[in-house]
């Protein structure tokens, strides 16, 4: 790295009038190699502060353009951080102000660390401190401060105050300019504890700093995970004023004795301090509010409260040598840790992203006798269960959304389900990408008699001060964070259509499973039922109803219950049926007749509502077969006609590649069988282009 202009490494206060240099060039030239290889990069954008009296805010974004928020320093957060090269590509779009680097744990037992000295041009007492800074040091974006970045042991954060000193090893990111002063990556924890902490908070007991775990040790990480699973064993002992909140606890700032309005949320999914706007760990809380003076003592205290032997989490009693001041730790492992892996320039399978050495964790095994059996928590006995994902699918025209609104209304008023049983009153959260709340959803809820005060509708997503449409394929984790803060929690979440939760190919099982997992986790963690609405694939009459759900079979496989709808033929008396097509947790046969009725809930607003009929015996396949017999279902009668129109449009301008036709037909909802029948009906011809190319179709 380059020294300061003084040559000797001495440091003077930076000045904002320093001549401008291409920031991208500085990043590519001056950043230490250890930082370049770490997949910890972000971008940031300067945005107006809601308080016009304050300076603009530097808002962090992942390189895909989504705002970094929620619980930080988790695997989910790490997975969204990007490589150095990806960060440069994001900057090249011109949408962001600068580069950022995420501080905090990386899964090896070490932490990325940051020190910020602010306004050195106005704080002469900090100039000497700046000259002694360890680590990689660069000028901050303002030009009047210094940032030092290190890697090593964690320490207790030094937050913003009048001292002009800040230091973090978790829950933060640093802007990166590449305007280097001197230095390289080394452990700065001793400097923070021994030099900065007394200057930052005179009179504070600086011995209570975060611990010095052995690099690579997983005991502390395992302890944090275990503590999140057993909150009731230690939170009341640590924070007696904590009150039960969902499946965890919440503590007001007043009860914490601090002058802030926001609360501390402690949940199995993670700990969030809304006052400091950072994620926390159980060990952090014990350090802040308990008897421990370092992280190891905090972890051992948690073990005692929970009643587990620390050795089961990998703890070994040892006489650990104290780190030498400003000692440089081993750099984050790259590849397999061998010299060849560290120097091999060949691109990796994941696009060149260097892999940190992640704590492999430990398998937990218990005897079956130690597990207390629990019954399925039914919302509607045999049909909709709390904590599970259900799918409601059928052909267009069967009133699926109206049906979902009727079920939601029953829940909000504690009414009766179609079988006559009472519903326990609850709240409902709805997202619909197909229907307008004003002219469709709310009128149908009114027609069904819903308590609208218990219905919550997702209307959009705000990111970077800009509002956009909510996208369940990208925003499910943020939605889960929002649900965690709702009081009471919604008992039912309706997602219409559920295929929108898949950003990739909805016909690929692996992509569907990966995309739907956040919804599965949300249902389990928040104990709410998730009802996803879907369609039947055109031309799929006669097949198993679960196989008819549009997209990959994984939609039906992940759902614990699949409900199917169809129209009855006029010979059967008309109307519609709701059938139980699949259930892994209860009966999987039977159904109910229902019909749609026009209704005017308030003058001038006309909509539809559900009229329930009798219970129907039989399997869903048999019930739907009756409804679709002799082509009674208008959707099935039109399937071939729709496929013919599709083929005419594809081939109107000339021959087209067969694979392209089949792919677009699948995306448009046409089954292979229907496409084949439409091809035959139109007399479409098949030709082999030549030996090296594939088949094409053309009109006669």
XYZ file of C-alpha atoms in Angstrom:
700
model
C 0.000 0.000 0.000
C 1.093 3.578 -0.547
C 2.318 5.760 2.287
C 1.022 9.240 3.020
C 2.414 12.192 1.043
C 4.766 12.878 3.948
C 6.629 9.709 3.089
C 7.318 8.734 6.683
C 3.776 7.554 7.284
C 2.977 10.591 9.434
C -0.579 11.729 9.144
C -2.143 15.171 8.908
C -5.830 15.928 8.866
C -7.314 15.283 5.421
C -8.897 18.194 3.657
C -11.967 18.285 1.436
C -10.179 20.303 -1.218
C -7.975 17.360 -2.224
C -7.986 17.124 -6.067
C -10.520 14.625 -7.398
C -9.251 11.298 -8.703
C -11.233 8.718 -10.661
C -12.894 6.779 -7.783
C -13.067 3.561 -9.790
C -9.331 3.729 -10.475
C -8.619 4.202 -6.759
C -10.757 1.198 -5.896
C -9.032 -1.064 -8.396
C -5.514 0.098 -7.472
C -5.440 0.851 -3.750
C -7.753 -1.679 -2.061
C -5.829 -4.432 -0.190
C -5.963 -7.815 -1.857
C -7.509 -9.422 1.239
C -10.470 -7.053 0.991
C -10.751 -7.512 -2.767
C -11.028 -11.268 -2.331
C -13.658 -11.099 0.428
C -17.280 -11.375 -0.805
C -18.390 -8.567 1.519
C -19.094 -5.765 -0.940
C -22.059 -3.421 -1.202
C -22.894 -0.167 -2.929
C -24.458 2.945 -1.402
C -26.435 5.928 -2.522
C -26.664 9.413 -1.047
C -30.349 10.095 -0.320
C -32.233 12.976 1.319
C -32.745 12.756 5.048
C -36.425 12.765 6.132
C -35.307 15.423 8.610
C -34.373 18.388 6.372
C -32.198 19.817 9.131
C -29.837 16.857 8.917
C -27.326 15.906 6.248
C -28.238 13.357 3.544
C -27.972 9.665 4.418
C -25.677 7.063 2.875
C -28.121 4.187 2.235
C -26.558 0.736 1.589
C -27.759 -1.508 -1.221
C -26.950 -5.026 -2.306
C -25.432 -5.120 -5.775
C -28.727 -6.385 -7.229
C -30.261 -3.004 -6.405
C -32.301 -4.036 -3.351
C -31.842 -2.145 -0.112
C -29.847 -3.819 2.652
C -32.172 -4.062 5.610
C -33.661 -6.544 8.050
C -31.507 -8.602 10.397
C -27.837 -8.279 9.414
C -24.853 -10.599 9.913
C -26.868 -13.706 9.100
C -26.309 -16.333 6.414
C -29.153 -14.792 4.415
C -27.417 -11.413 4.590
C -24.010 -12.885 3.686
C -25.490 -14.658 0.661
C -26.582 -11.315 -0.799
C -23.247 -9.547 -0.401
C -21.251 -9.466 -3.615
C -17.746 -9.805 -4.927
C -15.433 -6.899 -5.666
C -16.023 -7.338 -9.397
C -19.803 -7.402 -8.979
C -19.592 -4.216 -6.929
C -17.671 -2.473 -9.716
C -20.310 -3.581 -12.224
C -23.056 -2.144 -10.021
C -21.168 1.167 -9.755
C -20.809 1.270 -13.543
C -24.612 1.427 -13.884
C -24.481 4.979 -12.543
C -27.293 4.299 -10.067
C -25.123 4.432 -6.943
C -22.821 6.946 -5.259
C -20.024 4.704 -4.064
C -18.693 1.361 -2.820
C -19.335 -0.156 0.589
C -17.861 -2.992 2.628
C -19.825 -5.009 5.206
C -18.275 -5.265 8.656
C -19.046 -8.147 11.004
C -18.534 -11.914 11.338
C -17.735 -14.005 8.293
C -18.260 -17.475 9.766
C -14.592 -18.166 10.575
C -14.633 -16.873 14.159
C -13.083 -13.567 13.034
C -14.840 -10.305 12.231
C -14.293 -7.548 9.712
C -13.687 -4.399 11.765
C -13.979 -0.681 11.117
C -12.833 2.532 12.822
C -14.172 5.964 11.840
C -12.484 9.199 12.943
C -14.691 12.113 11.943
C -13.890 15.782 11.165
C -10.159 15.711 11.888
C -9.907 19.210 10.459
C -11.945 20.406 13.474
C -10.686 17.939 16.105
C -6.967 18.447 16.554
C -6.978 16.012 19.484
C -7.757 13.181 17.052
C -4.859 13.834 14.681
C -2.447 11.946 16.928
C -4.967 9.133 17.204
C -5.145 8.993 13.420
C -1.364 8.731 13.185
C -1.481 5.649 15.404
C -4.359 3.912 13.607
C -3.653 0.283 12.653
C -5.165 -1.492 9.648
C -5.845 -0.306 6.131
C -6.485 3.440 6.341
C -8.163 5.639 3.753
C -9.807 9.038 3.564
C -13.577 9.047 4.105
C -15.986 10.354 1.400
C -16.215 13.753 3.147
C -12.456 14.204 2.819
C -12.237 15.306 6.459
C -12.208 11.935 8.193
C -10.374 8.620 8.237
C -11.600 5.049 7.950
C -9.518 2.111 9.164
C -10.555 -1.414 8.214
C -9.220 -4.510 9.967
C -9.917 -8.195 10.397
C -9.691 -10.219 13.574
C -11.366 -10.413 16.970
C -14.732 -8.831 17.752
C -15.201 -5.982 20.209
C -18.037 -3.954 21.665
C -19.240 -1.217 19.301
C -18.327 2.408 19.895
C -21.358 4.274 18.560
C -21.670 7.812 17.316
C -21.258 10.519 19.974
C -19.476 13.826 20.501
C -16.022 12.246 20.558
C -15.825 11.877 16.779
C -14.796 8.229 17.260
C -16.771 5.215 16.068
C -15.727 1.549 15.866
C -17.719 -1.509 14.848
C -17.198 -5.219 14.288
C -20.839 -6.081 13.478
C -24.086 -4.619 12.222
C -22.538 -1.895 10.056
C -20.964 -1.217 6.707
C -18.237 1.286 5.779
C -18.099 3.407 2.683
C -14.922 2.692 0.728
C -13.164 5.324 -1.381
C -9.836 3.691 -2.213
C -8.183 7.022 -1.319
C -5.512 5.179 0.662
C -3.281 6.726 3.302
C -1.306 3.685 4.399
C -1.478 0.238 5.910
C -2.864 -3.212 5.230
C -5.417 -5.501 6.851
C -4.624 -6.431 10.471
C -6.454 -6.961 13.757
C -7.473 -3.587 15.233
C -9.423 -4.936 18.246
C -6.678 -4.240 20.824
C -6.360 -0.645 19.608
C -10.143 -0.179 19.903
C -10.308 -1.628 23.427
C -7.201 -0.051 24.898
C -6.896 3.279 23.054
C -10.196 4.308 21.499
C -12.718 3.111 24.103
C -11.359 5.362 26.918
C -11.345 8.362 24.546
C -14.820 7.545 23.251
C -16.451 7.155 26.695
C -14.279 8.515 29.509
C -14.986 6.751 32.785
C -16.525 3.710 31.132
C -15.380 0.259 32.239
C -13.439 -0.736 29.148
C -12.712 -4.224 30.458
C -16.188 -5.324 29.376
C -15.311 -5.816 25.767
C -16.313 -8.536 23.439
C -14.270 -11.652 23.752
C -11.250 -12.996 22.114
C -12.332 -16.316 20.643
C -9.724 -18.431 18.951
C -9.899 -17.768 15.171
C -11.917 -20.468 13.465
C -13.559 -21.573 16.718
C -17.303 -22.187 16.411
C -18.274 -22.290 20.100
C -19.604 -18.711 20.161
C -21.586 -19.140 16.937
C -23.115 -22.379 18.225
C -23.962 -20.723 21.514
C -25.770 -17.893 19.737
C -27.785 -20.375 17.660
C -28.691 -22.442 20.714
C -29.697 -19.352 22.697
C -32.064 -18.221 19.940
C -33.804 -21.595 20.206
C -34.275 -21.315 23.983
C -35.177 -17.677 24.624
C -37.406 -18.335 27.622
C -34.506 -19.966 29.499
C -32.356 -16.820 29.658
C -34.104 -13.640 28.465
C -36.234 -13.115 31.627
C -33.149 -13.653 33.783
C -31.150 -11.112 31.785
C -33.947 -8.599 31.155
C -36.629 -8.953 33.849
C -38.834 -6.301 32.201
C -38.958 -8.141 28.869
C -42.542 -8.890 27.871
C -43.697 -11.867 25.776
C -43.983 -10.945 22.121
C -45.074 -13.494 19.498
C -42.680 -16.428 19.984
C -40.063 -14.335 21.759
C -39.727 -11.130 23.754
C -39.737 -7.365 23.358
C -38.173 -4.740 25.633
C -38.934 -1.030 25.490
C -36.114 1.504 25.506
C -37.556 2.956 28.707
C -37.192 -0.434 30.407
C -33.623 -0.577 29.132
C -32.950 2.796 30.751
C -32.059 4.620 27.555
C -33.439 7.764 25.975
C -34.738 6.222 22.754
C -38.231 5.491 21.454
C -37.597 2.195 19.648
C -37.731 -1.259 21.226
C -35.428 -4.256 21.379
C -36.984 -7.283 19.625
C -35.761 -10.769 20.628
C -37.173 -13.529 18.425
C -35.989 -16.993 17.311
C -35.448 -15.534 13.837
C -32.997 -13.005 15.240
C -32.503 -10.035 17.542
C -33.042 -6.491 16.282
C -32.340 -3.319 18.189
C -34.605 -0.801 16.483
C -33.157 1.992 18.601
C -29.652 1.465 17.268
C -30.935 -0.010 13.968
C -28.592 -2.994 14.177
C -28.875 -6.727 14.483
C -27.630 -8.264 17.740
C -26.754 -11.705 19.050
C -27.551 -13.289 22.427
C -23.887 -12.865 23.426
C -24.111 -9.164 22.549
C -27.100 -8.765 24.876
C -25.305 -10.466 27.769
C -22.315 -8.187 27.218
C -24.545 -5.098 27.239
C -26.939 -6.001 30.065
C -25.455 -8.935 31.945
C -22.556 -9.867 34.228
C -20.026 -10.901 31.565
C -16.901 -8.894 30.772
C -16.135 -10.677 27.507
C -17.896 -12.840 24.923
C -16.596 -16.120 26.339
C -17.970 -15.289 29.772
C -21.237 -14.286 28.126
C -21.443 -17.600 26.265
C -20.692 -19.572 29.445
C -23.353 -17.572 31.310
C -25.868 -18.511 28.606
C -24.881 -22.171 28.910
C -25.564 -22.031 32.654
C -28.970 -20.415 32.153
C -30.019 -22.876 29.465
C -28.600 -25.830 31.376
C -26.213 -27.296 28.828
C -22.611 -28.393 29.045
C -20.405 -25.941 27.096
C -18.360 -28.887 25.853
C -21.338 -30.041 23.778
C -20.977 -26.808 21.801
C -17.256 -27.247 21.243
C -15.913 -25.370 24.267
C -12.510 -26.456 25.485
C -10.833 -24.983 28.536
C -7.571 -23.430 27.438
C -4.994 -20.863 28.466
C -5.314 -18.653 25.404
C -2.504 -16.250 24.697
C -3.645 -12.644 24.566
C -3.330 -11.158 21.090
C -0.246 -9.058 20.551
C -1.169 -5.421 20.106
C -1.843 -4.645 16.446
C -0.974 -8.236 15.592
C -2.133 -9.257 12.170
C -4.353 -12.377 12.184
C -4.323 -15.026 9.566
C -6.207 -13.713 6.523
C -9.627 -15.173 5.718
C -9.123 -18.626 4.182
C -9.471 -18.805 0.415
C -10.356 -21.888 -1.565
C -9.233 -25.033 0.250
C -6.556 -23.173 2.202
C -3.645 -24.562 0.203
C -1.067 -22.299 -1.473
C -2.318 -23.421 -4.835
C -5.862 -22.453 -3.991
C -4.783 -19.056 -2.700
C -2.867 -18.171 -5.838
C -4.904 -19.976 -8.481
C -6.311 -17.305 -10.803
C -8.717 -19.685 -12.532
C -12.383 -18.627 -12.268
C -14.451 -20.577 -9.798
C -17.738 -22.221 -10.596
C -19.656 -19.475 -8.838
C -18.311 -16.735 -11.060
C -15.011 -16.105 -9.339
C -16.369 -15.435 -5.859
C -13.848 -16.373 -3.221
C -15.313 -18.648 -0.603
C -14.797 -17.782 3.072
C -14.193 -20.649 5.420
C -17.680 -21.121 6.838
C -18.233 -22.793 10.182
C -19.621 -26.196 9.100
C -21.754 -26.255 12.223
C -22.751 -29.400 14.038
C -25.495 -31.957 13.601
C -27.958 -32.035 16.473
C -29.552 -35.395 17.268
C -32.143 -36.195 19.913
C -34.011 -39.341 20.795
C -37.604 -39.524 19.652
C -38.658 -40.042 23.262
C -37.476 -36.507 24.107
C -39.799 -34.914 21.542
C -43.243 -33.983 22.754
C -45.842 -34.854 20.091
C -48.031 -31.957 18.980
C -51.305 -32.101 17.065
C -51.750 -30.247 13.780
C -52.867 -26.710 14.575
C -55.935 -26.520 12.357
C -57.502 -23.211 11.453
C -60.274 -25.034 9.592
C -60.236 -28.678 10.657
C -58.945 -30.853 7.840
C -58.652 -28.008 5.316
C -56.378 -25.149 6.396
C -53.621 -25.480 9.024
C -51.582 -22.844 10.818
C -47.873 -22.969 10.122
C -48.378 -24.666 6.749
C -48.521 -23.694 3.083
C -51.712 -24.537 1.198
C -52.489 -24.088 -2.513
C -55.887 -23.265 -4.014
C -55.874 -24.053 -7.743
C -58.416 -24.373 -10.544
C -59.484 -23.248 -13.991
C -60.406 -19.600 -14.669
C -64.021 -18.803 -13.983
C -64.309 -20.927 -10.862
C -64.064 -17.911 -8.540
C -60.821 -18.773 -6.760
C -60.177 -15.225 -5.537
C -63.801 -14.815 -4.446
C -63.454 -18.122 -2.613
C -60.272 -16.952 -0.875
C -61.962 -13.689 0.166
C -64.888 -15.698 1.595
C -62.508 -17.819 3.699
C -60.685 -14.665 4.832
C -63.971 -13.020 5.807
C -65.009 -16.050 7.841
C -61.755 -15.842 9.765
C -62.021 -12.097 10.486
C -65.500 -12.347 12.021
C -65.118 -15.720 13.712
C -67.900 -17.062 11.503
C -68.708 -20.563 10.368
C -66.690 -22.592 7.895
C -68.569 -24.437 5.120
C -68.881 -27.531 7.346
C -70.587 -25.499 10.073
C -67.691 -25.380 12.538
C -66.758 -22.080 14.172
C -63.652 -20.139 13.157
C -61.413 -18.566 15.752
C -61.273 -14.829 14.895
C -58.002 -13.642 13.387
C -56.298 -11.134 11.116
C -55.564 -11.669 7.417
C -52.769 -10.288 5.196
C -53.388 -10.253 1.423
C -51.142 -9.673 -1.551
C -52.690 -9.843 -5.020
C -50.840 -9.216 -8.232
C -53.976 -9.672 -10.336
C -56.850 -7.818 -8.647
C -57.260 -4.186 -7.608
C -58.087 -3.796 -3.900
C -60.497 -0.917 -4.590
C -62.796 -2.446 -7.194
C -62.300 -6.162 -6.563
C -60.797 -7.303 -3.264
C -62.503 -4.945 -0.816
C -65.948 -5.229 -2.500
C -65.717 -9.021 -2.340
C -64.646 -8.869 1.307
C -67.607 -6.601 2.046
C -69.945 -8.944 0.221
C -68.653 -11.807 2.370
C -69.222 -9.796 5.558
C -65.558 -9.374 6.509
C -64.335 -7.233 9.385
C -62.133 -4.916 7.296
C -60.230 -3.739 10.366
C -58.746 -7.238 10.510
C -57.763 -7.321 6.841
C -54.370 -5.923 5.772
C -53.491 -5.536 2.081
C -49.963 -5.202 0.670
C -50.076 -2.240 -1.717
C -46.439 -1.714 -2.652
C -42.782 -1.617 -1.648
C -40.643 1.409 -0.782
C -36.956 1.199 -1.613
C -34.479 4.046 -1.600
C -37.320 6.524 -1.109
C -39.020 5.249 -4.264
C -42.248 3.245 -4.281
C -42.635 0.255 -6.570
C -44.840 -2.794 -6.845
C -44.348 -5.503 -4.258
C -42.508 -8.480 -5.773
C -42.869 -11.660 -3.691
C -39.932 -13.243 -5.509
C -37.598 -10.537 -4.138
C -39.394 -9.055 -1.149
C -40.541 -12.125 0.807
C -37.840 -11.728 3.466
C -38.736 -8.073 4.015
C -42.406 -9.076 4.230
C -41.457 -11.621 6.899
C -39.743 -8.846 8.883
C -42.875 -6.715 8.588
C -45.117 -9.562 9.725
C -42.882 -10.090 12.761
C -43.732 -6.533 13.849
C -47.501 -6.873 13.359
C -49.499 -7.119 16.558
C -51.406 -9.345 16.485
C -49.743 -11.564 13.905
C -51.879 -12.442 10.878
C -53.430 -15.887 11.088
C -53.685 -16.155 7.289
C -51.496 -14.858 4.441
C -52.999 -14.999 0.941
C -50.591 -14.845 -2.025
C -52.254 -14.456 -5.439
C -50.794 -15.860 -7.614
C -48.233 -17.965 -5.782
C -46.243 -18.472 -8.989
C -45.157 -14.813 -8.618
C -42.982 -15.880 -5.686
C -40.669 -17.595 -8.186
C -38.225 -15.268 -9.938
C -36.738 -18.002 -12.134
C -38.316 -20.779 -14.171
C -41.511 -21.840 -12.403
C -41.326 -25.182 -14.201
C -37.992 -26.143 -12.638
C -38.400 -27.999 -9.372
C -35.171 -26.756 -7.788
C -35.953 -23.093 -8.503
C -39.517 -23.428 -7.225
C -38.416 -25.109 -4.000
C -35.728 -22.506 -3.386
C -38.098 -19.602 -4.131
C -40.940 -20.907 -1.967
C -38.754 -21.755 1.034
C -39.098 -18.237 2.550
C -42.882 -18.684 2.537
C -42.559 -22.133 4.112
C -40.236 -20.714 6.794
C -42.533 -17.747 7.380
C -45.537 -20.030 7.910
C -43.661 -22.223 10.385
C -42.031 -19.378 12.304
C -45.083 -17.095 12.572
C -47.630 -19.921 12.884
C -49.773 -18.457 10.119
C -51.421 -20.319 7.274
C -50.163 -19.344 3.802
C -52.766 -19.804 1.052
C -51.297 -19.518 -2.446
C -53.670 -19.191 -5.404
C -52.806 -20.807 -8.725
C -54.295 -21.998 -12.015
C -54.671 -25.343 -13.743
C -52.542 -25.948 -16.829
C -54.677 -25.761 -19.962
C -55.564 -29.095 -21.512
C -54.774 -31.089 -18.359
C -58.284 -32.483 -17.746
C -58.327 -36.056 -16.451
C -54.922 -35.909 -14.780
C -54.329 -35.971 -11.045
C -55.424 -32.527 -9.757
C -52.084 -31.937 -7.995
C -50.249 -32.494 -11.294
C -52.518 -29.956 -12.976
C -51.301 -27.005 -10.895
C -49.506 -24.614 -13.243
C -45.713 -24.849 -13.119
C -43.445 -27.406 -11.510
C -44.849 -30.283 -9.484
C -42.977 -28.718 -6.561
C -45.878 -26.283 -6.052
C -48.061 -29.210 -5.075
C -45.266 -31.105 -3.350
C -44.347 -28.256 -0.978
C -47.967 -27.521 -0.102
C -49.280 -29.598 2.784
C -52.835 -29.234 1.455
C -53.935 -28.655 -2.153
C -57.504 -27.509 -2.785
C -58.952 -27.707 -6.317
C -61.918 -25.953 -7.918
C -63.991 -26.787 -11.012
C -67.323 -26.033 -12.637
C -70.097 -28.612 -12.626
C -71.857 -29.389 -15.880
C -75.473 -28.351 -16.334
C -76.386 -32.040 -16.195
C -74.980 -32.064 -12.673
C -77.022 -29.020 -11.719
C -74.399 -26.421 -12.543
C -72.453 -24.532 -9.896
C -68.917 -25.252 -8.760
C -67.026 -27.528 -6.414
C -64.153 -27.132 -3.964
C -62.333 -30.454 -3.549
C -59.510 -31.575 -1.287
C -56.960 -32.778 -3.864
C -54.095 -33.549 -1.476
C -53.332 -33.504 2.219
C -50.210 -34.758 3.957
C -51.646 -33.891 7.347
C -55.278 -34.989 7.247
C -58.095 -36.419 5.095
C -57.499 -36.062 1.363
C -60.976 -36.643 -0.050
C -64.298 -34.845 -0.055
C -65.401 -31.405 -1.069
C -68.138 -28.775 -1.013
C -70.499 -27.486 -3.653
C -70.652 -23.714 -4.025
C -71.805 -21.104 -6.460
C -71.182 -17.435 -7.226
C -73.910 -14.866 -6.694
C -73.993 -11.225 -7.747
C -74.304 -8.969 -4.732
C -74.342 -5.228 -3.992
C -72.716 -4.765 -0.555
C -73.077 -0.983 -0.746
C -75.072 1.084 -3.263
C -73.352 1.273 -6.626
C -70.808 -1.482 -5.872
C -71.671 -4.791 -7.554
C -69.518 -7.862 -6.999
C -69.713 -11.600 -6.382
C -69.942 -13.667 -3.230
C -69.923 -17.366 -2.372
C -73.034 -19.422 -1.648
C -71.993 -22.667 0.021
C -73.737 -25.956 -0.760
C -73.595 -29.532 0.484
C -70.606 -31.667 1.381
C -69.539 -33.946 -1.500
C -68.136 -37.451 -1.129
C -65.312 -38.808 -3.271
C -61.792 -38.064 -4.377
C -60.879 -34.795 -6.024
C -59.986 -36.605 -9.232
C -63.430 -38.210 -9.405
C -65.239 -35.010 -8.458
C -63.363 -32.964 -11.048
C -63.846 -35.684 -13.679
C -67.605 -35.395 -13.193
C -67.435 -31.655 -13.587
C -65.333 -31.891 -16.742
C -67.177 -34.832 -18.360
C -68.130 -34.387 -22.031
C -66.205 -31.161 -22.211
C -68.575 -29.425 -19.830
C -65.866 -27.147 -18.476
C -65.661 -24.090 -20.788
C -61.963 -23.789 -20.054
C -61.261 -27.299 -21.314
C -63.448 -26.777 -24.399
C -61.386 -23.741 -25.335
C -57.950 -25.214 -24.615
C -57.321 -26.454 -28.163
C -58.701 -23.250 -29.653
C -56.333 -21.220 -27.495
C -53.418 -23.437 -28.492
C -54.305 -23.024 -32.174
C -54.302 -19.248 -31.794
C -50.927 -19.488 -30.089
C -49.427 -21.554 -32.924
C -50.813 -19.239 -35.597
C -49.235 -16.276 -33.856
C -45.880 -18.070 -33.515
C -45.771 -19.198 -37.157
C -47.464 -16.272 -38.889
C -44.125 -14.694 -39.865
C -42.499 -17.938 -40.949
C -41.026 -21.181 -39.556
C -39.936 -21.266 -35.914
C -37.669 -23.464 -33.820
C -39.566 -26.308 -32.151
C -37.817 -25.900 -28.797
C -38.683 -22.200 -28.708
C -42.326 -22.948 -29.546
C -42.557 -25.599 -26.836
C -40.889 -23.369 -24.264
C -43.181 -20.403 -24.932
C -46.228 -22.673 -25.069
C -45.351 -24.032 -21.657
C -44.899 -20.505 -20.278
C -48.289 -19.574 -21.789
C -49.973 -22.470 -19.978
C -50.488 -24.890 -22.916
C -49.836 -28.540 -22.095
C -47.760 -30.664 -24.523
C -50.836 -32.802 -25.299
C -52.974 -29.781 -26.180
C -50.180 -28.284 -28.291
C -49.848 -31.559 -30.171
C -53.589 -31.680 -30.905
C -53.585 -28.064 -32.049
C -50.616 -28.768 -34.365
C -52.499 -31.658 -35.929
C -55.686 -29.631 -36.320
C -53.827 -26.846 -38.148
C -51.778 -29.228 -40.285
C -48.513 -27.720 -39.027
C -45.527 -29.321 -40.749
C -42.221 -30.418 -39.156
C -38.868 -30.004 -40.933
C -35.261 -30.776 -40.027
C -33.181 -27.725 -40.948
C -29.921 -29.616 -41.478
C -27.680 -32.073 -39.671
C -26.286 -29.481 -37.247
C -29.544 -27.681 -36.479
C -32.796 -28.717 -34.848
C -36.387 -29.127 -36.017
C -38.683 -26.317 -37.093
C -42.450 -26.033 -37.509
C -44.191 -24.145 -40.285
C -47.737 -23.536 -41.515
C -48.864 -25.554 -44.554
